[in-house]
CSV table of C-alpha atoms in Angstrom, one decimal:
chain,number,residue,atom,x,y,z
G,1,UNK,CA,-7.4,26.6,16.0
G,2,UNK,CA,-5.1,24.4,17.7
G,3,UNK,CA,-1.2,25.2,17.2
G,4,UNK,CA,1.7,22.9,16.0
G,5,UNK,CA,4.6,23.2,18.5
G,6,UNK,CA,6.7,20.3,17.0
G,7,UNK,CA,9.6,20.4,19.1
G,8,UNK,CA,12.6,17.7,17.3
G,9,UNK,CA,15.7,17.9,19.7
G,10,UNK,CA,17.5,14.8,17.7
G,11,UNK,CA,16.6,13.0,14.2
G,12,UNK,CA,14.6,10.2,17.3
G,13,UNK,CA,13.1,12.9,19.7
G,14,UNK,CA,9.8,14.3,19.1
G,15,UNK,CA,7.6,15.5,21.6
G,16,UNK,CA,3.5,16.4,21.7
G,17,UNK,CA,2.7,19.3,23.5
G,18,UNK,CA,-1.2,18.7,24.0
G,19,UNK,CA,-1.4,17.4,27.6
G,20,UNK,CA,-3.6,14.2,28.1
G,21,UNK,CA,-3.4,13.6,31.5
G,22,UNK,CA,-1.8,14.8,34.8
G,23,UNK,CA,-2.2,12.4,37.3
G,24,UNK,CA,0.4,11.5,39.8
G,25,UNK,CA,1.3,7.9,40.3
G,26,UNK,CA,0.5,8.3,44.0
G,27,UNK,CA,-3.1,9.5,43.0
G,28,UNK,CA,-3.3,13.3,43.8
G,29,UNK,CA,-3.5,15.5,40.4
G,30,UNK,CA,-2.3,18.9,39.5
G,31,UNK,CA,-5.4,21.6,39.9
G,32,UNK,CA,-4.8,22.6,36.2
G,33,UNK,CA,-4.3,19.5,34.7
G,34,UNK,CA,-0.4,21.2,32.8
G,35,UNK,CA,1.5,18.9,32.9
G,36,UNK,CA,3.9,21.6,31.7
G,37,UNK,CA,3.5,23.8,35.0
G,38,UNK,CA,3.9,20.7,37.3
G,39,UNK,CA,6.7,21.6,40.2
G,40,UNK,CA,6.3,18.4,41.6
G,41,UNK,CA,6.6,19.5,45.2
G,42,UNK,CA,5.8,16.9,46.8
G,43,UNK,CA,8.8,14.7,47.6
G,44,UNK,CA,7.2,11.4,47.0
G,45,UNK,CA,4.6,11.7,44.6
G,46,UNK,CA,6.0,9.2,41.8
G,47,UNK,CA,7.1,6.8,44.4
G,48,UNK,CA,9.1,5.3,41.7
G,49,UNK,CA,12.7,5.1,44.2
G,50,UNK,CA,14.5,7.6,41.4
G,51,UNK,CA,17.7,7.8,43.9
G,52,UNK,CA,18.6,4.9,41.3
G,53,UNK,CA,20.9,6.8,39.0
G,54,UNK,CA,23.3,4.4,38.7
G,55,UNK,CA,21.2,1.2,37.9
G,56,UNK,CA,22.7,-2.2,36.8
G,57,UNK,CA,21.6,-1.8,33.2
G,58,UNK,CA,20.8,-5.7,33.6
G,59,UNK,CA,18.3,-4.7,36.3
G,60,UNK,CA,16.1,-2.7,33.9
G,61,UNK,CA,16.5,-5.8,31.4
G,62,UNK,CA,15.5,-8.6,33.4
G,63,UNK,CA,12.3,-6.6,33.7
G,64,UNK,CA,9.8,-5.7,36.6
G,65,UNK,CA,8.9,-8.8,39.2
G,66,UNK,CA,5.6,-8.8,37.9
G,67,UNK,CA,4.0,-7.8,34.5
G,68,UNK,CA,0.7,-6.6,33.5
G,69,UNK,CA,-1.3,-3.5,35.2
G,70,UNK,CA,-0.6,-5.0,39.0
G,71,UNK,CA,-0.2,-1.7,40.8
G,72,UNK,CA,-3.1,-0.1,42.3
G,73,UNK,CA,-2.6,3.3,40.9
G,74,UNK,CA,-2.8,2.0,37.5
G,75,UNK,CA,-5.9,3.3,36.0
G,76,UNK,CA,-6.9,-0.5,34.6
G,77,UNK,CA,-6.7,-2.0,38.4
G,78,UNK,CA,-7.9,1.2,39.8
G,79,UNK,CA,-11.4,0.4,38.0
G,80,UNK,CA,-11.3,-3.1,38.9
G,81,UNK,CA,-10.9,-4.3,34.9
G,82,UNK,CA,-8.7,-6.8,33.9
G,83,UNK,CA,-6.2,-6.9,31.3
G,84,UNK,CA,-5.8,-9.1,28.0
G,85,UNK,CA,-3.2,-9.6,25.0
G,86,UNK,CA,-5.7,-11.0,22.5
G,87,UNK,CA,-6.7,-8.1,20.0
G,88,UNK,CA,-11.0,-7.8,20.2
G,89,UNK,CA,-13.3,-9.8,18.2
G,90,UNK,CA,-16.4,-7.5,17.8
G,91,UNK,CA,-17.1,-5.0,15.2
G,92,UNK,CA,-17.9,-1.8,16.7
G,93,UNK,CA,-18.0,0.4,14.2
G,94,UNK,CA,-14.5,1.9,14.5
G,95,UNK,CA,-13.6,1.1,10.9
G,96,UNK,CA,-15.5,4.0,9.5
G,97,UNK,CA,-15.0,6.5,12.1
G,98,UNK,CA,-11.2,5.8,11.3
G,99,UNK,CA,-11.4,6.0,7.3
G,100,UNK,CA,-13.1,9.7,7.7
G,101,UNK,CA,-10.8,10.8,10.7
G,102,UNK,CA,-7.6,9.8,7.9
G,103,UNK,CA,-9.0,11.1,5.2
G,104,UNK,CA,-10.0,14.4,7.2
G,105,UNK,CA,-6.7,16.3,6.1
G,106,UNK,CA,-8.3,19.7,5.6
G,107,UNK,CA,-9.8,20.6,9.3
G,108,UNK,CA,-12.7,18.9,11.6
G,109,UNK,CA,-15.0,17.2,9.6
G,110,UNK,CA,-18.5,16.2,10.5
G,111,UNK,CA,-19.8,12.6,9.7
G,112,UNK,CA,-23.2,11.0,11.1
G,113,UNK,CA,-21.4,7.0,11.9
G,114,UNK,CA,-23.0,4.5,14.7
G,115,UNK,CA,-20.3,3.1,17.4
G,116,UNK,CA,-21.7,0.1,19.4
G,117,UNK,CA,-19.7,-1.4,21.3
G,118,UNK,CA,-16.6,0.1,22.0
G,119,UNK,CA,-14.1,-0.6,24.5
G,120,UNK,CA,-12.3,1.9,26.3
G,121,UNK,CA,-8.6,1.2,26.5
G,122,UNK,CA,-7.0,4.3,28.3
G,123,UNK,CA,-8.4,7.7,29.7
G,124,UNK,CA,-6.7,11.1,30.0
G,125,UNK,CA,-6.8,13.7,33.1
G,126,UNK,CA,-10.0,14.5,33.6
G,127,UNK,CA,-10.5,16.9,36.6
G,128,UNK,CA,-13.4,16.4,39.0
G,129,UNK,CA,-17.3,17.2,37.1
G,130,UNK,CA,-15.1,17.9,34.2
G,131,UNK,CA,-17.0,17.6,30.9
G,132,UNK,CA,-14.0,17.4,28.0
G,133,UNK,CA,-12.1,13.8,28.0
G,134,UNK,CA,-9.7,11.9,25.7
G,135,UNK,CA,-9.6,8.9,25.5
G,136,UNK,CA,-8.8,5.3,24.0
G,137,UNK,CA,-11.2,2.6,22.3
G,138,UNK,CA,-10.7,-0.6,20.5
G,139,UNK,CA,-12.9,-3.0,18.1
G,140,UNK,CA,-11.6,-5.7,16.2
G,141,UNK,CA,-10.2,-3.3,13.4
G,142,UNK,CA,-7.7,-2.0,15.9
G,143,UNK,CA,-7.7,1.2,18.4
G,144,UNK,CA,-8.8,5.2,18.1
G,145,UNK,CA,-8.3,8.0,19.4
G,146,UNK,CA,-11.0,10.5,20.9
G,147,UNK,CA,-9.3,13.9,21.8
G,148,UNK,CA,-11.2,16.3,24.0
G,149,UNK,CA,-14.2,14.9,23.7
G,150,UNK,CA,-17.0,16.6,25.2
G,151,UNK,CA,-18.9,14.2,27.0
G,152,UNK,CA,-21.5,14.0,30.1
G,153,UNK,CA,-19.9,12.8,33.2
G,154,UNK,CA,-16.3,12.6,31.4
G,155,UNK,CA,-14.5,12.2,34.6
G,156,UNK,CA,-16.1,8.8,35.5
G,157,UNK,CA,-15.3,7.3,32.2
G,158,UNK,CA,-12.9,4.6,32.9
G,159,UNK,CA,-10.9,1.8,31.3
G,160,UNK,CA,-12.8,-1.6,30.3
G,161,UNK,CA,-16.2,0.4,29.6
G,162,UNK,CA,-18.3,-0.4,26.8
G,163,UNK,CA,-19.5,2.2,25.0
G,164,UNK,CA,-22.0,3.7,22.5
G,165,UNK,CA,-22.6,6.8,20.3
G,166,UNK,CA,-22.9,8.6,17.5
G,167,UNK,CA,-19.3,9.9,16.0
G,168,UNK,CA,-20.3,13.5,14.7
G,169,UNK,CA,-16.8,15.2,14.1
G,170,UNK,CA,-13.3,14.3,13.1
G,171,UNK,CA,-9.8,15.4,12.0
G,172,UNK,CA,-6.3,14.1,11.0
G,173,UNK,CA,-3.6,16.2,13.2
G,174,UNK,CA,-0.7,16.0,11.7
G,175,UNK,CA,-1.0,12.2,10.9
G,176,UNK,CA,-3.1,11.2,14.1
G,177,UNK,CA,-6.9,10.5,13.0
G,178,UNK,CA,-8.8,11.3,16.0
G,179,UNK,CA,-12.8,11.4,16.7
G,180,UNK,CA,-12.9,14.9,18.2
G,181,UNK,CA,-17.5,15.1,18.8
G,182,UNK,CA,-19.9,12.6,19.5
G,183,UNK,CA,-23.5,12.3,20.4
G,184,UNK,CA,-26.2,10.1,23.0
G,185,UNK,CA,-22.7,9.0,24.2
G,186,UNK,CA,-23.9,6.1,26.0
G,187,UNK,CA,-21.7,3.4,28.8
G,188,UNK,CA,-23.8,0.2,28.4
G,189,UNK,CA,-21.6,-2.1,30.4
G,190,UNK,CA,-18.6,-1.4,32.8
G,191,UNK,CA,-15.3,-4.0,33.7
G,192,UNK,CA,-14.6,-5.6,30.3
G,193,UNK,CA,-11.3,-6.6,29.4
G,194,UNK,CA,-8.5,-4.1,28.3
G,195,UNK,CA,-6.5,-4.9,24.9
G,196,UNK,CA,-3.1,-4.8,26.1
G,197,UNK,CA,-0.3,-5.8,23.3
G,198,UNK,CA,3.2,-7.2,24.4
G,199,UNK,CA,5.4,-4.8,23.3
G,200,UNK,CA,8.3,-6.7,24.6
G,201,UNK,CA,7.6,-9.3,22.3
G,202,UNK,CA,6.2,-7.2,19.0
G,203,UNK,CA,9.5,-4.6,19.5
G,204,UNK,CA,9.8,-2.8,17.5
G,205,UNK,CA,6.8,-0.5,18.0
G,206,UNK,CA,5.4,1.7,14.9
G,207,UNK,CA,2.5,4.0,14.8
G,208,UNK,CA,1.8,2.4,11.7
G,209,UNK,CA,1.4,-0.9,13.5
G,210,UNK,CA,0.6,0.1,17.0
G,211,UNK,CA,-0.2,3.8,17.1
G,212,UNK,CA,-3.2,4.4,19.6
G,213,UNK,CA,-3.1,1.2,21.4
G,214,UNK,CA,-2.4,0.6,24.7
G,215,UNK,CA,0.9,-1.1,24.9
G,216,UNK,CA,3.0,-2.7,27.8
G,217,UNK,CA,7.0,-2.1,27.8
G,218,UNK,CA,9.7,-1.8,30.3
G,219,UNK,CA,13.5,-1.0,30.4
G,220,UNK,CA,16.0,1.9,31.1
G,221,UNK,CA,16.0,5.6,30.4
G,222,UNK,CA,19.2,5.4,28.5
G,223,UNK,CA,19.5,9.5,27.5
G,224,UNK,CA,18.2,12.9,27.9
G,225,UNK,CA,16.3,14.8,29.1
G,226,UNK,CA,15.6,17.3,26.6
G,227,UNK,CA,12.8,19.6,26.7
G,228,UNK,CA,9.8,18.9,24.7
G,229,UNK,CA,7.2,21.2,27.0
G,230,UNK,CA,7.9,18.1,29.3
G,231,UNK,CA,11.0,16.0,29.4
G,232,UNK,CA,11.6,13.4,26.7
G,233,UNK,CA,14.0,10.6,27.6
G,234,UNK,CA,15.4,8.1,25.7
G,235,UNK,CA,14.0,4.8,26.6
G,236,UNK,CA,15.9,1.3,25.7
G,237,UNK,CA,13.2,-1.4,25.7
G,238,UNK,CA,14.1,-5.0,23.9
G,239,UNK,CA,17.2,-3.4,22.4
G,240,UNK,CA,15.0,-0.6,21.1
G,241,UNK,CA,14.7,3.1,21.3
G,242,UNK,CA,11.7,5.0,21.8
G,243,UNK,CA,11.0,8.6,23.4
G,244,UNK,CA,9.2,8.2,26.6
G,245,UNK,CA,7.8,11.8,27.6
G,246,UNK,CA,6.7,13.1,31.4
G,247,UNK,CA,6.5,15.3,33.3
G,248,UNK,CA,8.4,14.5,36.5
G,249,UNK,CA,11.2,15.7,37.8
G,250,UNK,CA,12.0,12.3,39.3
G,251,UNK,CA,13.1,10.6,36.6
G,252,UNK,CA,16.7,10.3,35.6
G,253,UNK,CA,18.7,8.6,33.4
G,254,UNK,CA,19.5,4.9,34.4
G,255,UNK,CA,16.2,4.5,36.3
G,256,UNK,CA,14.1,1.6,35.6
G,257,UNK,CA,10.5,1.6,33.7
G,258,UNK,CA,7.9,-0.2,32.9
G,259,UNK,CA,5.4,1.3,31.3
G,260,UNK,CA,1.2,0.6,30.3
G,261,UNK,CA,-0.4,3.2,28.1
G,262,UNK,CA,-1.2,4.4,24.8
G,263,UNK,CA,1.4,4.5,22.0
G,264,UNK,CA,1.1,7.9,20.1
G,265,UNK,CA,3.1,9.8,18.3
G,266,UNK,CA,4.8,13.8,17.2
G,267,UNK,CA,6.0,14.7,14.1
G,268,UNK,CA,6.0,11.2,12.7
G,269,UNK,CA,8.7,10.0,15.4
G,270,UNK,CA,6.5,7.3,18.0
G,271,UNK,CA,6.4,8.2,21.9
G,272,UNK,CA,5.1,6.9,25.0
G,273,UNK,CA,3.4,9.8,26.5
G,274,UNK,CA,3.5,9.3,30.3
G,275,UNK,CA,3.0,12.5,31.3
G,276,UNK,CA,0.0,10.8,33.3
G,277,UNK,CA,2.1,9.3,36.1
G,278,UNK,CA,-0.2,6.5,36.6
G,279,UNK,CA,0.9,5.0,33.6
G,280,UNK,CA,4.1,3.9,34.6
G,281,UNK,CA,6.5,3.0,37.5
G,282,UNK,CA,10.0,2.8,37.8
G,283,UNK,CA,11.5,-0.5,39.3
């Protein structure tokens, strides 16, 4: 049985202690995949220039010189997929695994429902011949969330596959739906476009609205940290707040981010977990 450890520092801090993902932006990985336990010894592993305490605010406003996934570390570039803002047109199936994760308040639930067609939007830590995953999808109904998946070949999944199985188990944690077993999980097709929505120009993000989808920000670490089994900042993005949580030590209030991952969310307050590195990079 999984434990609850909502840590709420302020009325807008909330912060998830189940670790997704533990990759650095420079590539290497902690050994246990804790984000919690990372020491970040090495001296340049966010390369994300963090002497920057003292930004112009206006800096982190204007924005980063380019948008979209461009740096190679970003897991999107890094398997050679592209990156879209129009919301997918095929019907996957995702609309019924959905309605049963919701309505699965009590505990894992099991449910026999076809997916066909999926595309995956964002991946977790996965270390190497690792066999549990979670991970991102989207059809046209919107995105979901598969948490610890046990899959064949997990660590090869990658963003913009297409993907195919049957969705055996389910549960709502605390408010997140999320497809939890699967069976004859299938990738049929590799390098199809990722759903990524503007959340520059659809500020200001909700779960309701955008929870589980991979969304696109940037802007300045305006306060904190505070400790929320990582650090959880607040983030200023298009004269918003939001919690942006990670695992570095690097970060510091003023710096610069921009940001490409999943929305979630703790406690009913929305984050940007970033505590895979590769998710972001400071500008």
């Amino acid at each position: 049985m999984r434990l609850n450890l909502l840590c709420l520092a302020t009325i807008t801090i909330a912060c998830d202690p189940r670790v997704v993902a533990n990759t650095k932006i420079d590539g290497s990985t902690e050994a246990d995949g804790d984000a919690d336990s990372d020491a970040d010894s090495d001296a340049d592993s966010d390369a994300d220039a963090d002497s920057d305490a003292d930004t112009d605010p206006s800096a982190c406003a204007d924005g980063p010189s380019k948008t979209g996934p461009w740096w190679s570390t970003h897991p999107i570039t890094a398997a050679g997929a592209t990156a879209t803002n129009t919301p997918y047109s095929q019907d996957a199936g995702l609309t019924a695994v959905r309605s049963a994760a919701v309505a699965a308040t009590g505990g894992n639930e099991a449910i026999n429902l076809p997916v066909q067609g999926a595309i995956v939007t964002a991946v977790g830590y996965v270390p190497a011949g690792g066999t549990y995953v979670s991970f991102w999808m989207a059809d046209s109904s919107g995105p979901m969330f598969g948490y610890n998946v046990d899959l064949p070949s997990a660590d090869t999944l990658q963003p913009g596959d297409v993907v195919t199985f049957l969705a055996t188990e389910v549960v709502n944690y605390f408010d997140t739906p999320e497809l939890t077993a699967v069976q004859n999980f299938t990738v049929t097709n590799t390098g199809a476009p990722v759903w990524v929505i503007d959340g520059m120009a659809e500020a200001p993000l909700t779960y309701a609205s955008h929870g589980e989808a991979v969304v696109e920000v940037w802007g300045e670490l305006v306060g904190g940290p505070v400790d929320c089994g990582a650090d959880c900042y607040d983030f200023e993005y298009a004269n918003n707040i939001i919690t942006f949580r990670t695992s570095s030590t690097y970060d510091r209030v003023g710096d610069c981010i921009h940001y490409i991952g999943p929305l979630t969310q703790f406690g009913g307050v929305e984050q940007l977990d970033a505590t895979n590195f590769n998710w972001y990079w400071s500008y």
